[in-house]
N, CA, C and O atoms as a DFTB+ gen file, in Angstrom:
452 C
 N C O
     1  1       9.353     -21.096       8.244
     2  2       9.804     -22.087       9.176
     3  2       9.683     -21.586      10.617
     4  3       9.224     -22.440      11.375
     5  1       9.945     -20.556      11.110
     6  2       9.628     -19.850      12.264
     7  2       8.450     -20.001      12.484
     8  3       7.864     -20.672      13.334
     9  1       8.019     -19.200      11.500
    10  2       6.074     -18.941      11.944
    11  2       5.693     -20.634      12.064
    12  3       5.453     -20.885      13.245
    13  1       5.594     -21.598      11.379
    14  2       5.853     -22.743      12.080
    15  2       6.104     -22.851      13.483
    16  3       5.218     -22.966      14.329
    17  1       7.520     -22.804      13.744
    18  2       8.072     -23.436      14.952
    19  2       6.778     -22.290      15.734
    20  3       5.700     -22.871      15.604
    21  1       6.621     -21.268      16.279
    22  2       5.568     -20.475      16.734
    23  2       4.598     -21.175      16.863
    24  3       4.390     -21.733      17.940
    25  1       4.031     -21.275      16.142
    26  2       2.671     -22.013      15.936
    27  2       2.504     -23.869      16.517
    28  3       1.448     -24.455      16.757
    29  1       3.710     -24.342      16.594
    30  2       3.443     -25.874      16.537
    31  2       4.024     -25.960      18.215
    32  3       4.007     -27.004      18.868
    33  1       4.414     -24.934      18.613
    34  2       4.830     -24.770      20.007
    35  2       4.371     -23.963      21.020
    36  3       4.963     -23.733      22.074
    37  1       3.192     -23.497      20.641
    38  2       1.758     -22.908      21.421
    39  2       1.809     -23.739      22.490
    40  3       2.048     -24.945      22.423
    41  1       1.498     -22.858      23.886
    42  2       1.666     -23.576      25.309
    43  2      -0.171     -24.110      25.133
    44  3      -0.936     -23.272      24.655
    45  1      -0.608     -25.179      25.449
    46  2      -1.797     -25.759      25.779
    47  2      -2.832     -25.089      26.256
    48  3      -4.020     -25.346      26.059
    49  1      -2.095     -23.682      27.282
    50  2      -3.180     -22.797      27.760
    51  2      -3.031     -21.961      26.753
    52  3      -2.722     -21.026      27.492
    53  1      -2.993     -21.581      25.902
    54  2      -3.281     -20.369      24.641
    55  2      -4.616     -20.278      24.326
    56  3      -5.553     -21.065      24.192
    57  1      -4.376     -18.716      24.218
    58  2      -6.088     -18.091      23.827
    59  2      -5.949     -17.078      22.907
    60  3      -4.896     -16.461      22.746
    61  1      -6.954     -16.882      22.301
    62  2      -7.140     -16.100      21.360
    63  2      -6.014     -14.438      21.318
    64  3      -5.804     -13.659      20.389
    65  1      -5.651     -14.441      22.358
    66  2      -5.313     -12.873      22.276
    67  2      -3.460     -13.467      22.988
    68  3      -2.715     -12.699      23.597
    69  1      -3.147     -14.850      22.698
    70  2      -1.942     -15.235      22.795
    71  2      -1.084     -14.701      22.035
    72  3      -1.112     -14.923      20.824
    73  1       0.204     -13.578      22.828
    74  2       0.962     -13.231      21.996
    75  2       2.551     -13.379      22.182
    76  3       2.916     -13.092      23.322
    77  1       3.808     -13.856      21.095
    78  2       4.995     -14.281      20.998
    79  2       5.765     -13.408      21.042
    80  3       5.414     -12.286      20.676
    81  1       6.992     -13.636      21.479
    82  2       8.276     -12.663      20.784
    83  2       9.391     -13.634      20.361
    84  3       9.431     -14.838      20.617
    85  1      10.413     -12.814      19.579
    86  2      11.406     -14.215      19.288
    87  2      12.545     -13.239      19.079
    88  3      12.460     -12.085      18.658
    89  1      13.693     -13.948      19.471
    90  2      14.779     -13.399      20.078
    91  2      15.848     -14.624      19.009
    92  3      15.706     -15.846      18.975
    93  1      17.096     -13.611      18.074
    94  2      17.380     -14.497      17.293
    95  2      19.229     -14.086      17.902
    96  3      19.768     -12.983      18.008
    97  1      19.654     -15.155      18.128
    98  2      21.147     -15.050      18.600
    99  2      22.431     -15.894      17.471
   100  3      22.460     -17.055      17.063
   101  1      23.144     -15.026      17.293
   102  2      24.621     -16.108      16.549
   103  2      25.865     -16.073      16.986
   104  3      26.144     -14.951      17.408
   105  1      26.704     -16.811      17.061
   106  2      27.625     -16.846      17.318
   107  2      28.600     -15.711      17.046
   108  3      29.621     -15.271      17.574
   109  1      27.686     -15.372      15.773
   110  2      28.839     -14.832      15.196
   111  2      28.460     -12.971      15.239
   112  3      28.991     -12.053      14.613
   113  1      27.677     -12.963      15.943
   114  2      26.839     -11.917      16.494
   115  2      27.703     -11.651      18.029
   116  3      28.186     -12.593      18.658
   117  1      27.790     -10.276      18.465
   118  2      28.713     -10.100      19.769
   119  2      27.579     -11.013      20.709
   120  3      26.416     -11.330      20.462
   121  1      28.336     -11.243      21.727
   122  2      27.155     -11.909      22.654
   123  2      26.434     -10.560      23.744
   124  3      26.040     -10.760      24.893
   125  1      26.419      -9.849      23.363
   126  2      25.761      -8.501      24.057
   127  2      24.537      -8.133      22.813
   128  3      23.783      -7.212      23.129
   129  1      24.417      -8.444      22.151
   130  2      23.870      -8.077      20.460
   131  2      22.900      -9.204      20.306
   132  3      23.132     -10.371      20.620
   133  1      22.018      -8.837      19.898
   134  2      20.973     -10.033      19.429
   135  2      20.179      -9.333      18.719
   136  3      20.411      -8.139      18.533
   137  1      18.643     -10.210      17.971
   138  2      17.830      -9.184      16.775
   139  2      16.568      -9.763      17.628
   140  3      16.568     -10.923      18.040
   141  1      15.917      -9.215      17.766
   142  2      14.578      -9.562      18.044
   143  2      13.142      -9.203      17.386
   144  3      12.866      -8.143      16.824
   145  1      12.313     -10.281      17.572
   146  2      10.387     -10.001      17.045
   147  2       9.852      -9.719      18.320
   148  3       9.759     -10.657      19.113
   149  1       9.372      -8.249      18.757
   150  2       8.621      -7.996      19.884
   151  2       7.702      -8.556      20.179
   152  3       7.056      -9.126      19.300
   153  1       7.360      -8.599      21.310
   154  2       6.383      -9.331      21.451
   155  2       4.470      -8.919      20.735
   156  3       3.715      -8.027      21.121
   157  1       4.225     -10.004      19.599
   158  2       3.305      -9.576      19.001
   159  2       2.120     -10.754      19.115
   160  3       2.476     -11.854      19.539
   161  1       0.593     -10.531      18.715
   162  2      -0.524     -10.886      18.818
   163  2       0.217     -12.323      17.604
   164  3       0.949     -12.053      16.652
   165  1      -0.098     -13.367      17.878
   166  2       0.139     -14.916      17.376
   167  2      -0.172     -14.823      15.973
   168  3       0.567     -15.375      15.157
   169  1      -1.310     -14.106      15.569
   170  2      -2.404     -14.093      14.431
   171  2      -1.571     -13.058      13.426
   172  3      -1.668     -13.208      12.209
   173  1      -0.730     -11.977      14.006
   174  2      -0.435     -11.553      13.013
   175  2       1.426     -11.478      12.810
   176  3       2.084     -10.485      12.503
   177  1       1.906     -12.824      13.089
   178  2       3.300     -13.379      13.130
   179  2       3.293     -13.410      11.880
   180  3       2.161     -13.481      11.403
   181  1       4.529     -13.369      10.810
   182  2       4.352     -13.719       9.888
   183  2       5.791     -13.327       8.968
   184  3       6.401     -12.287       9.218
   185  1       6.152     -14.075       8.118
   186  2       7.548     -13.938       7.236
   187  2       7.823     -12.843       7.296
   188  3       8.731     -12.378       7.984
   189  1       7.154     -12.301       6.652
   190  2       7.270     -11.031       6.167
   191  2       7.663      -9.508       7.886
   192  3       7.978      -8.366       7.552
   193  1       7.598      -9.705       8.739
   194  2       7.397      -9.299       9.843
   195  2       8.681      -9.930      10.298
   196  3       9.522      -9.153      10.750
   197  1       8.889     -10.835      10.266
   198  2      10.402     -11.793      11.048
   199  2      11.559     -11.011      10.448
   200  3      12.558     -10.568      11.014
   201  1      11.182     -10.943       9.129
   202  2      12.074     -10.425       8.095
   203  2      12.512      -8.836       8.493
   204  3      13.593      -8.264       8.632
   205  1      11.641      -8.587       8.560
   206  2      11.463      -6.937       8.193
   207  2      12.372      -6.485       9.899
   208  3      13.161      -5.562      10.099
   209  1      11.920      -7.418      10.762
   210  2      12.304      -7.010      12.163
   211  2      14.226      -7.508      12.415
   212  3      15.158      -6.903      12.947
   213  1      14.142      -8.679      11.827
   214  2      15.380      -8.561      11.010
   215  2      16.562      -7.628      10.899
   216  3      17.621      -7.395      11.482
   217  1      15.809      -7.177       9.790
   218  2      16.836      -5.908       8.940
   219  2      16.459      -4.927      10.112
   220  3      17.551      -4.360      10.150
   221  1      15.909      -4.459      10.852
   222  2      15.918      -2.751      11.410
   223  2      16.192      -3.177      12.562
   224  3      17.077      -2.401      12.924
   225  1      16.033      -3.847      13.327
   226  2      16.478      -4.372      15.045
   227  2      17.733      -4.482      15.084
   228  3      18.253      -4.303      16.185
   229  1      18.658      -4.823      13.861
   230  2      20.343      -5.041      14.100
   231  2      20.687      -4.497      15.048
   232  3      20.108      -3.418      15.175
   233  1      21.417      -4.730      15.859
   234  2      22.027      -3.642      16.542
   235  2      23.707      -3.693      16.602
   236  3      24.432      -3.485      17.575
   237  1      24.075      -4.045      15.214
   238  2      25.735      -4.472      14.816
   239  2      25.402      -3.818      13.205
   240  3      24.424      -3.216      12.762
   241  1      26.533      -4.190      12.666
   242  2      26.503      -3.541      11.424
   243  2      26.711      -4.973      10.692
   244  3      26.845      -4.865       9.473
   245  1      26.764      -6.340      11.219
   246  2      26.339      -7.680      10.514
   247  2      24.908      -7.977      10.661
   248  3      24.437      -7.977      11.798
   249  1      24.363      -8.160       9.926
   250  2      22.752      -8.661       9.966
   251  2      22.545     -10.120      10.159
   252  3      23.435     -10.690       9.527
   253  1      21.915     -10.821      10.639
   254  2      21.463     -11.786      10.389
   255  2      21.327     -12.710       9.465
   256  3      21.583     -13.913       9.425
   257  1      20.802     -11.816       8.599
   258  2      20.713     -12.357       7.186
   259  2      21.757     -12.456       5.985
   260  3      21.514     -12.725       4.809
   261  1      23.140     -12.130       6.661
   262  2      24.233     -11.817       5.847
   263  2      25.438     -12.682       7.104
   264  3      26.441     -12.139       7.568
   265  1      25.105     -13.685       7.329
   266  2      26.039     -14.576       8.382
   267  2      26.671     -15.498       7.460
   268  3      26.144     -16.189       6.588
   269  1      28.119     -15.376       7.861
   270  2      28.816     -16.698       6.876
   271  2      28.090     -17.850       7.410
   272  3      27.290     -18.434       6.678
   273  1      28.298     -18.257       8.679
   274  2      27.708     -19.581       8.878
   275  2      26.150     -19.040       9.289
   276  3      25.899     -18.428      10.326
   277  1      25.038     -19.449       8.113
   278  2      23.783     -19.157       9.209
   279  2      23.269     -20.129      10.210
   280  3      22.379     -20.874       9.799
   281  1      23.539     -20.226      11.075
   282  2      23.148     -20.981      12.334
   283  2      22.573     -19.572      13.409
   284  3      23.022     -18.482      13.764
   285  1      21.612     -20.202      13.578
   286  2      20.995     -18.826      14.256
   287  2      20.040     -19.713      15.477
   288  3      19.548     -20.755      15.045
   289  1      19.756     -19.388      16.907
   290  2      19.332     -19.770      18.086
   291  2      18.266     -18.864      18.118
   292  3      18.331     -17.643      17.974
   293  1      17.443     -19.444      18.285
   294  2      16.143     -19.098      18.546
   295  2      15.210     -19.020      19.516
   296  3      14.275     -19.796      19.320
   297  1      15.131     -18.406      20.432
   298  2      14.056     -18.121      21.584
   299  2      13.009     -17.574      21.352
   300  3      12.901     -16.390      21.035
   301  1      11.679     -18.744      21.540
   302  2       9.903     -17.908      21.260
   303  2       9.801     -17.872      22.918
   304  3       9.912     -18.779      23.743
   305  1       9.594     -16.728      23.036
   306  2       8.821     -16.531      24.246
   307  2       7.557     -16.337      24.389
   308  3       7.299     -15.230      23.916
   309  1       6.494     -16.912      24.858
   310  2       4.824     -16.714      25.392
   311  2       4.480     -15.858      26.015
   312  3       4.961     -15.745      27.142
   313  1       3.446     -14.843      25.514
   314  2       2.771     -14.085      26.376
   315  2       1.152     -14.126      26.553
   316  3       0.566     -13.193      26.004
   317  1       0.178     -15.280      27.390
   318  2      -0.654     -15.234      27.811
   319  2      -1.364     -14.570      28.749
   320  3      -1.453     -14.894      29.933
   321  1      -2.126     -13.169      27.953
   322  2      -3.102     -12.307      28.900
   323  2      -3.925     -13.596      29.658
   324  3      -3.954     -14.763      29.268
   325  1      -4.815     -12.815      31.289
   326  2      -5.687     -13.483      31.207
   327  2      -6.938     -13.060      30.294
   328  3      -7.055     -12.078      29.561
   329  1      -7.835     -14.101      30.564
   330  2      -8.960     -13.531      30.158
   331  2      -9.942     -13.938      30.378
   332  3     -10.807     -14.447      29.665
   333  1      -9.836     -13.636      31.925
   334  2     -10.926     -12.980      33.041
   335  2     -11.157     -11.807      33.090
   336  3     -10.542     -11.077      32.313
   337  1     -12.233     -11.166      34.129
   338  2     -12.868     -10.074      34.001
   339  2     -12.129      -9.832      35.238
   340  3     -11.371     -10.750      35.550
   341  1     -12.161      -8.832      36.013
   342  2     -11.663      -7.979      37.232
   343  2     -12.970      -8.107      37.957
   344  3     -14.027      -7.727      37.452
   345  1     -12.879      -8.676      39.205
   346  2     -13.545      -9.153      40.345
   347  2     -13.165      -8.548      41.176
   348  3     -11.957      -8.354      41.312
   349  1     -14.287      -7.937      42.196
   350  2     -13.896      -7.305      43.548
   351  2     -14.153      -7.938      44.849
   352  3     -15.301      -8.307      45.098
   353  1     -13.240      -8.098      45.679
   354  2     -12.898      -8.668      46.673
   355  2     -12.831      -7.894      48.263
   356  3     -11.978      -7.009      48.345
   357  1     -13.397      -8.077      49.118
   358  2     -13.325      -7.530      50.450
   359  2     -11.965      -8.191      50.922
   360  3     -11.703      -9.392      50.867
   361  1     -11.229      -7.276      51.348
   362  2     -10.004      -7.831      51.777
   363  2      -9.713      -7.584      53.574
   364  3      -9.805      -6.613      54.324
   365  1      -9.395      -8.770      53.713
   366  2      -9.723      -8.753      55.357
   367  2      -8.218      -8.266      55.803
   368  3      -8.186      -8.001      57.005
   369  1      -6.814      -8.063      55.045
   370  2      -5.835      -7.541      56.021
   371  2      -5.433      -5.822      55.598
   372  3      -4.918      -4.880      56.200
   373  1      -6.070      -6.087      54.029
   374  2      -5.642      -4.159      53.490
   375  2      -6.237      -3.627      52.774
   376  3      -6.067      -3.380      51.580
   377  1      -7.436      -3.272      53.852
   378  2      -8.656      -2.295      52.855
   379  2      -9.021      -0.942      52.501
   380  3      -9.187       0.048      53.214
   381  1      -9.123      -1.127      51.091
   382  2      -9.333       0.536      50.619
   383  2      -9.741       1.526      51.322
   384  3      -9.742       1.399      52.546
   385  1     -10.240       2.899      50.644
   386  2     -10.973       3.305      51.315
   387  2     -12.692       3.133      51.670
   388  3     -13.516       3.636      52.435
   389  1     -12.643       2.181      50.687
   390  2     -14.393       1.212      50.936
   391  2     -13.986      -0.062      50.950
   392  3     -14.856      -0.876      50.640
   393  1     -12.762      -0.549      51.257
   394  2     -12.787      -1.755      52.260
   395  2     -12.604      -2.958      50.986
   396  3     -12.846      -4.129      51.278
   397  1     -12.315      -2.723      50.051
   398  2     -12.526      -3.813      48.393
   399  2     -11.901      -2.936      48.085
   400  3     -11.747      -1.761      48.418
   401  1     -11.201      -4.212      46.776
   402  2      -9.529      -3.751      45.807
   403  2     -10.063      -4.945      44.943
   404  3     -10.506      -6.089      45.046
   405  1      -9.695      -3.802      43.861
   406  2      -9.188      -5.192      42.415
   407  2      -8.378      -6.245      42.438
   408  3      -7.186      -6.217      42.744
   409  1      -9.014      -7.193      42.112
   410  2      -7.871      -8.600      41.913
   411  2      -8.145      -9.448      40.429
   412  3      -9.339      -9.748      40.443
   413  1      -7.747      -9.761      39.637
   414  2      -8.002     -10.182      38.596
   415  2      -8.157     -12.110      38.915
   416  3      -7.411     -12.633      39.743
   417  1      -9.115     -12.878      38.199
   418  2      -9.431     -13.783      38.899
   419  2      -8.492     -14.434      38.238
   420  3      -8.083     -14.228      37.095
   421  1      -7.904     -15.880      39.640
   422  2      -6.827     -16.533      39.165
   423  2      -5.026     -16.158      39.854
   424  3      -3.990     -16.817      39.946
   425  1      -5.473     -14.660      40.238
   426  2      -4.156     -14.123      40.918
   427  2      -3.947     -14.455      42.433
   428  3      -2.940     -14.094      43.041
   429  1      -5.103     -15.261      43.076
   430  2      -4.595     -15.755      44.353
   431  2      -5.787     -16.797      44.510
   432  3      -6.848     -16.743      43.888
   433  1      -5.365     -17.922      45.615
   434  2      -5.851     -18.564      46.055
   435  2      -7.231     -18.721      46.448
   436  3      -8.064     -19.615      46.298
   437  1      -7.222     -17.312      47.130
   438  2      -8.124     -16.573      47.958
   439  2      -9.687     -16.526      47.058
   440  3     -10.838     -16.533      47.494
   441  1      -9.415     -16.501      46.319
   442  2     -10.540     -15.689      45.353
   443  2     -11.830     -16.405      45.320
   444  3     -11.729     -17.626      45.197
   445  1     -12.911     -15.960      45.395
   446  2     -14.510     -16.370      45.140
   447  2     -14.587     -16.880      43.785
   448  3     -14.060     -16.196      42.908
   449  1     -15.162     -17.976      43.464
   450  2     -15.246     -18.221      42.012
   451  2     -16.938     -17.783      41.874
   452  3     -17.501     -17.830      40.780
């Protein structure tokens, strides 16, 4: 059901190397305490991984998976690399020592397409 919700809630700009994390909160969990899925590659999300991150992320001696009431809050967070190439740019207010700096395309206005 997760790997679902993940999947059916992909931001529109997603690309191949789109990767999630998910952050699982309860009530009945201290509110300083939460379990989390690091942030991982989309493709290899999966039960078995939710689960597993689960049981060893506790950071209480109640698990998740052992909640009288399971009601559990769920935060997927998005992580879209770009995936552009690194373009070099003459920069007219702060130049290297050859006068051009890396900018990845898309990170300013400015940029030459």
């Amino acid at each position: 059901m997760v790997v679902d919700m993940i999947i059916s809630n992909l931001p529109t700009n997603a690309n191949d190397s789109t990767r999630a994390g998910v952050t699982f909160n309860s009530p009945e969990l201290d509110s300083n305490e939460f379990v989390a899925l690091s942030i991982t590659p989309i493709t290899r999300i999966n039960a078995e991984s939710i689960v597993r991150s689960m049981e060893l992320m506790t950071q209480s001696n109640k698990s998740p998976l052992e909640l009288q009431k399971p009601r559990l809050e769920i935060v997927i967070k998005y992580l879209i690399p770009p995936d552009r190439k690194w373009k070099k740019k003459k920069s007219i207010h702060h130049q290297g020592r050859d006068g051009e700096q890396l900018f990845r395309e898309g990170d300013s206005t400015e940029l030459r397409r």
